[in-house]
Amino acid sequence: MTNIQSLLAQMTLEEKAALCTGAGPWTTTPVERLNLPALTVTDGPHGLRRVVDVFSMINKSLPATCFPTASSLAASWDPALLHEMGQALAAEAIALDVGVILGPGVNMKRSPLCGRNFEYFAEDPYQAGVMATALIEGIQSLGVGTSLKHYAANNQEFERFSMNAEVDERTLREIYLPAFEMAVTKAQPWTVMCSYNKINGTYGSEHRQLLTDILKNEWGFEGFVVSDWGAVHDRVASLKAGLDLEMPGPKPTRVNAVIEAVRNGDLDEAVLDEAARRILNIVCRAAETPKGGEFDAAAHHALARRISAECMVLLKNNGLLPLRDPQHVAVIGRAAMQAHFQGGGSSHINPTAVDVPFTELQKLAANAEISYAAGYPEDDSHNQGLIDEAVGLAQTADVALLYIALPSFKESEGYDRADLDLTAQQVALIQAVTAVQPNTVVILNNGAPVVMGDWIDGTAAVLEAWMMGQAGGGAIADVLFGRVNPSGKLTETVPLRLTDTPAHLNFPGENGVVRYGEGLFIGYRYYDARNVAVQFPFGYGLSYTTFAYNNVRVSAENFRDVDGLTVAVDVTNAGPVAGKEIVQVYVHDHAARLVRPYKELKGFAKVSLQPGETQTVTIPLDFRAFAYYDPAYRQWVTESGQFDILVGASSADIRGRATATLCSTLQLPTILHDESTIRAWFSDPAGRELVAPIFDEMMKNGGMFSADGPEDQSIGMDMINFLMDLPLRSFFHFQETSLTQPPDDITNQLLEQVYGVGR
Ligand code: BGC
């Protein structure tokens, strides 16, 4: 164990400044004089892009296992599986001499158009937080670090280096930060990567509130903050805000600027020391893990196949799947020959091997005659000949399998999608094939939802295979032939059309600003609130068996927020084959001071059941499961009252519910003021006690508003209701003649008294 403080004390100003900027694209700056090695970092997140020469930015990378990307992984809803994958990633990092893997990314899927959604987990912060935590814990359990990214509100690629995300405080706290918060507080990633964009006018790299106040002080983050590659604009300002390491390097002008700022008093050396301390801590920790050796590529390929199969989501099945000994199979679509298994950009991996979907299918259908047609071109052009050829094959087959991959010119890091459609040729192909072959299965490879329109109607089955990793070709065959019973469920809603999506009117922004106008209401929170029909809801996915849910119950009818609640449900495999079910728990608040989504995911469990088997699934719910963030108090708040606990197979398929009453232990100061309405004063216990007697007295004495009864005939309205919505001060002014003191005196006395009572 190195003594970090004594190491720091031995460093010169120049060495500390240099340490806080990279030595190259992928390494920190070593200090040879003190035997401090360089730390090597590498993308990330679903495999290693370890460029051979760490001093080159873009270069061929060493072979590494390409696992399924995050949108696929999330659909497994299986944290244990992600933990296992994390350990495999760490083993590869050790073999390839990498100290920190640049991932995972936990940005929310605000719009399905975000080109990088394939690298993110979910439209729900809780789900994303659980999955990221498991992956980080898996990687770090073997002494390799992670970089949780991109912090924060980086939810699009359009103008990602400069876009200003305007997002209100509550939305930030409830939607865009919790996945980071959970991962930081539970798993302590070694590093957190700031985002390129601005958040409410300030660059992610210079955002003191996000980097220091919230991340380090409030959540207790112990590692260092690294910039996204090229995200720093003013190095001194970023250091002051809490950005510890700037990447990539080398950048002598930045280092000099820091030295100069310390010398001229603009930067307190203690700030630089703190950044250097955090970096030293991680560099030394990484050095404790011996590097080198080899990883077991074959074992990791097999793991990638197992994981991919767990992530696939069966969206539609009229009973054709699993395939039962077909004699003649028409395989259509170039993705059957050239697997589309990863996305473009910084996460692009040089795989150790790639399963060809066609070949893997052949292995499992040894007795079948299998023919192939490409079906669609590589580009966006129309080619009727390819469609005609495919139709010819499909007509004479028992089954047509259509392998449809969303091309990378439509989906990648660096640009957003222009629409949610497959290419026109792909749609025409599906329609032409399904017109002649009712037994048609569409297998999709994409990182984020595609709209289906009419084409889904003619299909017998649709399998969402995602960007499935290098072994996904085998995993597709496993699922189609029932060697694996599909168990994945969606973590991003599949909408009916782009215009239905929550951020549609505010995406991707204009004149450098994107306003998060939909607020809390992204994903299913929006579709619930607006009662908008969707193609497939959040949490949805089919199996080759069915599950029955019985006896939903809670541990207490009345509970304190700090104690939380436990939900239990008996789940039975009611079908003929073994399978896995993802049980989801949503919380619905009956009433709250602030608007809340109709329901929110607060727990889930994946359970494996043999035919006929029943298991009791128990899911704990803590304080945060019931709380909302109240910007007026700048804290998480619970309110006493009733909650429904909804247990479902998806967000739209609630199978059972229980009701419990929460007792809030919070004692919040009142936020009544002179502009609060009489109604607000009445709804606050302390306020009511003070205002009610004056109100009653005045109503008796008369004055400008002396109501004859609830419905005043002279004006045709309910006077009491009208008065209730007047601000306190205005109310007293209107009533001056019925008061014994001047209205402002009464108002001020009440304010003094209520703050005395409330605080
Ligand atoms: C990406 C990061 C990535 C980094 C290094 C950036 O452009 O946004 O996700 O880790 O490059 O490749």
mmCIF file of N, CA and C in Angstrom, residues 277-333:
data_model
loop_
_atom_site.group_PDB
_atom_site.id
_atom_site.type_symbol
_atom_site.label_atom_id
_atom_site.label_comp_id
_atom_site.label_asym_id
_atom_site.label_seq_id
_atom_site.Cartn_x
_atom_site.Cartn_y
_atom_site.Cartn_z
ATOM 1 N N ARG A 277 -4.290 14.034 -5.598
ATOM 2 C CA ARG A 277 -4.466 12.966 -4.598
ATOM 3 C C ARG A 277 -5.432 11.897 -5.120
ATOM 4 N N ARG A 278 -6.524 12.367 -5.700
ATOM 5 C CA ARG A 278 -7.519 11.418 -6.212
ATOM 6 C C ARG A 278 -6.924 10.570 -7.345
ATOM 7 N N ILE A 279 -6.147 11.208 -8.212
ATOM 8 C CA ILE A 279 -5.557 10.452 -9.329
ATOM 9 C C ILE A 279 -4.515 9.469 -8.808
ATOM 10 N N LEU A 280 -3.656 9.961 -7.907
ATOM 11 C CA LEU A 280 -2.617 9.082 -7.335
ATOM 12 C C LEU A 280 -3.230 7.833 -6.710
ATOM 13 N N ASN A 281 -4.299 8.059 -5.998
ATOM 14 C CA ASN A 281 -4.987 6.971 -5.310
ATOM 15 C C ASN A 281 -5.355 5.848 -6.281
ATOM 16 N N ILE A 282 -5.916 6.247 -7.424
ATOM 17 C CA ILE A 282 -6.376 5.237 -8.392
ATOM 18 C C ILE A 282 -5.190 4.654 -9.172
ATOM 19 N N VAL A 283 -4.231 5.502 -9.524
ATOM 20 C CA VAL A 283 -3.054 4.987 -10.243
ATOM 21 C C VAL A 283 -2.372 3.912 -9.380
ATOM 22 N N CYS A 284 -2.246 4.205 -8.101
ATOM 23 C CA CYS A 284 -1.575 3.241 -7.210
ATOM 24 C C CYS A 284 -2.432 1.995 -6.998
ATOM 25 N N ARG A 285 -3.727 2.204 -6.906
ATOM 26 C CA ARG A 285 -4.604 1.029 -6.733
ATOM 27 C C ARG A 285 -4.523 0.123 -7.961
ATOM 28 N N ALA A 286 -4.539 0.747 -9.149
ATOM 29 C CA ALA A 286 -4.471 -0.051 -10.384
ATOM 30 C C ALA A 286 -3.147 -0.807 -10.451
ATOM 31 N N ALA A 287 -2.091 -0.178 -9.952
ATOM 32 C CA ALA A 287 -0.765 -0.813 -10.021
ATOM 33 C C ALA A 287 -0.676 -2.046 -9.121
ATOM 34 N N GLU A 288 -1.591 -2.127 -8.157
ATOM 35 C CA GLU A 288 -1.579 -3.299 -7.263
ATOM 36 C C GLU A 288 -2.071 -4.569 -7.965
ATOM 37 N N THR A 289 -2.759 -4.412 -9.090
ATOM 38 C CA THR A 289 -3.247 -5.593 -9.816
ATOM 39 C C THR A 289 -2.185 -6.020 -10.831
ATOM 40 N N PRO A 290 -1.584 -7.181 -10.640
ATOM 41 C CA PRO A 290 -0.562 -7.609 -11.609
ATOM 42 C C PRO A 290 -1.179 -7.806 -12.986
ATOM 43 N N LYS A 291 -0.524 -7.299 -14.020
ATOM 44 C CA LYS A 291 -1.064 -7.391 -15.379
ATOM 45 C C LYS A 291 -0.310 -8.453 -16.179
ATOM 46 N N GLY A 292 -0.896 -8.776 -17.326
ATOM 47 C CA GLY A 292 -0.237 -9.709 -18.237
ATOM 48 C C GLY A 292 -0.957 -11.042 -18.284
ATOM 49 N N GLY A 293 -0.345 -11.982 -18.971
ATOM 50 C CA GLY A 293 -0.956 -13.298 -19.144
ATOM 51 C C GLY A 293 -1.931 -13.284 -20.305
ATOM 52 N N GLU A 294 -2.784 -14.293 -20.338
ATOM 53 C CA GLU A 294 -3.741 -14.399 -21.439
ATOM 54 C C GLU A 294 -5.126 -14.581 -20.884
ATOM 55 N N PHE A 295 -6.115 -14.198 -21.663
ATOM 56 C CA PHE A 295 -7.475 -14.520 -21.223
ATOM 57 C C PHE A 295 -7.991 -15.678 -22.058
ATOM 58 N N ASP A 296 -9.009 -16.322 -21.533
ATOM 59 C CA ASP A 296 -9.547 -17.521 -22.182
ATOM 60 C C ASP A 296 -10.593 -17.096 -23.220
ATOM 61 N N ALA A 297 -10.110 -16.866 -24.446
ATOM 62 C CA ALA A 297 -10.984 -16.328 -25.489
ATOM 63 C C ALA A 297 -12.170 -17.264 -25.775
ATOM 64 N N ALA A 298 -11.909 -18.553 -25.767
ATOM 65 C CA ALA A 298 -13.004 -19.491 -26.092
ATOM 66 C C ALA A 298 -14.073 -19.452 -25.001
ATOM 67 N N ALA A 299 -13.628 -19.408 -23.750
ATOM 68 C CA ALA A 299 -14.594 -19.363 -22.640
ATOM 69 C C ALA A 299 -15.392 -18.060 -22.679
ATOM 70 N N HIS A 300 -14.718 -16.959 -23.018
ATOM 71 C CA HIS A 300 -15.415 -15.674 -23.061
ATOM 72 C C HIS A 300 -16.383 -15.613 -24.244
ATOM 73 N N HIS A 301 -16.007 -16.268 -25.334
ATOM 74 C CA HIS A 301 -16.929 -16.326 -26.481
ATOM 75 C C HIS A 301 -18.197 -17.104 -26.076
ATOM 76 N N ALA A 302 -17.999 -18.184 -25.372
ATOM 77 C CA ALA A 302 -19.147 -18.989 -24.913
ATOM 78 C C ALA A 302 -20.003 -18.179 -23.933
ATOM 79 N N LEU A 303 -19.335 -17.412 -23.080
ATOM 80 C CA LEU A 303 -20.083 -16.566 -22.143
ATOM 81 C C LEU A 303 -20.870 -15.501 -22.914
ATOM 82 N N ALA A 304 -20.229 -14.927 -23.921
ATOM 83 C CA ALA A 304 -20.907 -13.894 -24.725
ATOM 84 C C ALA A 304 -22.161 -14.482 -25.388
ATOM 85 N N ARG A 305 -22.088 -15.730 -25.797
ATOM 86 C CA ARG A 305 -23.254 -16.378 -26.415
ATOM 87 C C ARG A 305 -24.364 -16.581 -25.385
ATOM 88 N N ARG A 306 -23.970 -17.048 -24.204
ATOM 89 C CA ARG A 306 -24.960 -17.284 -23.146
ATOM 90 C C ARG A 306 -25.628 -15.964 -22.756
ATOM 91 N N ILE A 307 -24.815 -14.922 -22.605
ATOM 92 C CA ILE A 307 -25.374 -13.620 -22.211
ATOM 93 C C ILE A 307 -26.322 -13.110 -23.296
ATOM 94 N N SER A 308 -25.881 -13.187 -24.538
ATOM 95 C CA SER A 308 -26.698 -12.666 -25.635
ATOM 96 C C SER A 308 -28.070 -13.354 -25.665
ATOM 97 N N ALA A 309 -28.078 -14.660 -25.475
ATOM 98 C CA ALA A 309 -29.354 -15.387 -25.505
ATOM 99 C C ALA A 309 -30.278 -14.931 -24.373
ATOM 100 N N GLU A 310 -29.680 -14.589 -23.226
ATOM 101 C CA GLU A 310 -30.475 -14.125 -22.074
ATOM 102 C C GLU A 310 -31.094 -12.750 -22.324
ATOM 103 N N CYS A 311 -30.516 -12.026 -23.268
ATOM 104 C CA CYS A 311 -30.920 -10.634 -23.505
ATOM 105 C C CYS A 311 -31.966 -10.505 -24.613
ATOM 106 N N MET A 312 -32.097 -11.542 -25.416
ATOM 107 C CA MET A 312 -33.009 -11.413 -26.569
ATOM 108 C C MET A 312 -34.453 -11.315 -26.095
ATOM 109 N N VAL A 313 -35.218 -10.492 -26.790
ATOM 110 C CA VAL A 313 -36.610 -10.278 -26.389
ATOM 111 C C VAL A 313 -37.522 -10.793 -27.502
ATOM 112 N N LEU A 314 -38.332 -11.774 -27.151
ATOM 113 C CA LEU A 314 -39.309 -12.302 -28.106
ATOM 114 C C LEU A 314 -40.512 -11.360 -28.064
ATOM 115 N N LEU A 315 -40.709 -10.638 -29.179
ATOM 116 C CA LEU A 315 -41.746 -9.608 -29.193
ATOM 117 C C LEU A 315 -43.085 -10.156 -29.656
ATOM 118 N N LYS A 316 -43.040 -11.122 -30.568
ATOM 119 C CA LYS A 316 -44.289 -11.669 -31.099
ATOM 120 C C LYS A 316 -44.060 -13.137 -31.403
ATOM 121 N N ASN A 317 -45.066 -13.966 -31.144
ATOM 122 C CA ASN A 317 -44.939 -15.386 -31.485
ATOM 123 C C ASN A 317 -46.333 -15.973 -31.593
ATOM 124 N N ASN A 318 -46.704 -16.399 -32.794
ATOM 125 C CA ASN A 318 -48.034 -17.008 -32.936
ATOM 126 C C ASN A 318 -47.985 -18.511 -32.669
ATOM 127 N N GLY A 319 -46.871 -18.983 -32.170
ATOM 128 C CA GLY A 319 -46.730 -20.405 -31.873
ATOM 129 C C GLY A 319 -45.720 -21.094 -32.778
ATOM 130 N N LEU A 320 -45.243 -20.378 -33.782
ATOM 131 C CA LEU A 320 -44.257 -20.976 -34.709
ATOM 132 C C LEU A 320 -42.947 -21.315 -33.989
ATOM 133 N N LEU A 321 -42.575 -20.418 -33.066
ATOM 134 C CA LEU A 321 -41.329 -20.648 -32.311
ATOM 135 C C LEU A 321 -41.640 -21.377 -31.009
ATOM 136 N N PRO A 322 -40.754 -22.238 -30.527
ATOM 137 C CA PRO A 322 -39.481 -22.614 -31.142
ATOM 138 C C PRO A 322 -39.691 -23.476 -32.388
ATOM 139 N N LEU A 323 -38.749 -23.398 -33.299
ATOM 140 C CA LEU A 323 -38.866 -24.170 -34.546
ATOM 141 C C LEU A 323 -38.795 -25.653 -34.232
ATOM 142 N N ARG A 324 -39.671 -26.408 -34.896
ATOM 143 C CA ARG A 324 -39.703 -27.858 -34.655
ATOM 144 C C ARG A 324 -39.355 -28.586 -35.946
ATOM 145 N N ASP A 325 -38.124 -28.937 -36.077
ATOM 146 C CA ASP A 325 -37.656 -29.769 -37.181
ATOM 147 C C ASP A 325 -38.131 -29.319 -38.564
ATOM 148 N N PRO A 326 -37.886 -28.084 -38.958
ATOM 149 C CA PRO A 326 -38.316 -27.661 -40.300
ATOM 150 C C PRO A 326 -37.495 -28.380 -41.379
ATOM 151 N N GLN A 327 -38.121 -28.624 -42.526
ATOM 152 C CA GLN A 327 -37.431 -29.345 -43.609
ATOM 153 C C GLN A 327 -36.691 -28.398 -44.541
ATOM 154 N N HIS A 328 -37.343 -27.280 -44.779
ATOM 155 C CA HIS A 328 -36.724 -26.337 -45.719
ATOM 156 C C HIS A 328 -36.825 -24.919 -45.139
ATOM 157 N N VAL A 329 -35.693 -24.351 -44.854
ATOM 158 C CA VAL A 329 -35.657 -23.023 -44.231
ATOM 159 C C VAL A 329 -35.062 -22.012 -45.221
ATOM 160 N N ALA A 330 -35.798 -20.938 -45.466
ATOM 161 C CA ALA A 330 -35.240 -19.854 -46.283
ATOM 162 C C ALA A 330 -34.655 -18.809 -45.344
ATOM 163 N N VAL A 331 -33.355 -18.622 -45.420
ATOM 164 C CA VAL A 331 -32.692 -17.599 -44.606
ATOM 165 C C VAL A 331 -32.484 -16.370 -45.494
ATOM 166 N N ILE A 332 -33.066 -15.262 -45.072
ATOM 167 C CA ILE A 332 -33.061 -14.057 -45.912
ATOM 168 C C ILE A 332 -32.511 -12.872 -45.117
ATOM 169 N N GLY A 333 -31.682 -12.097 -45.763
ATOM 170 C CA GLY A 333 -31.149 -10.895 -45.099
ATOM 171 C C GLY A 333 -29.655 -11.012 -44.911
#
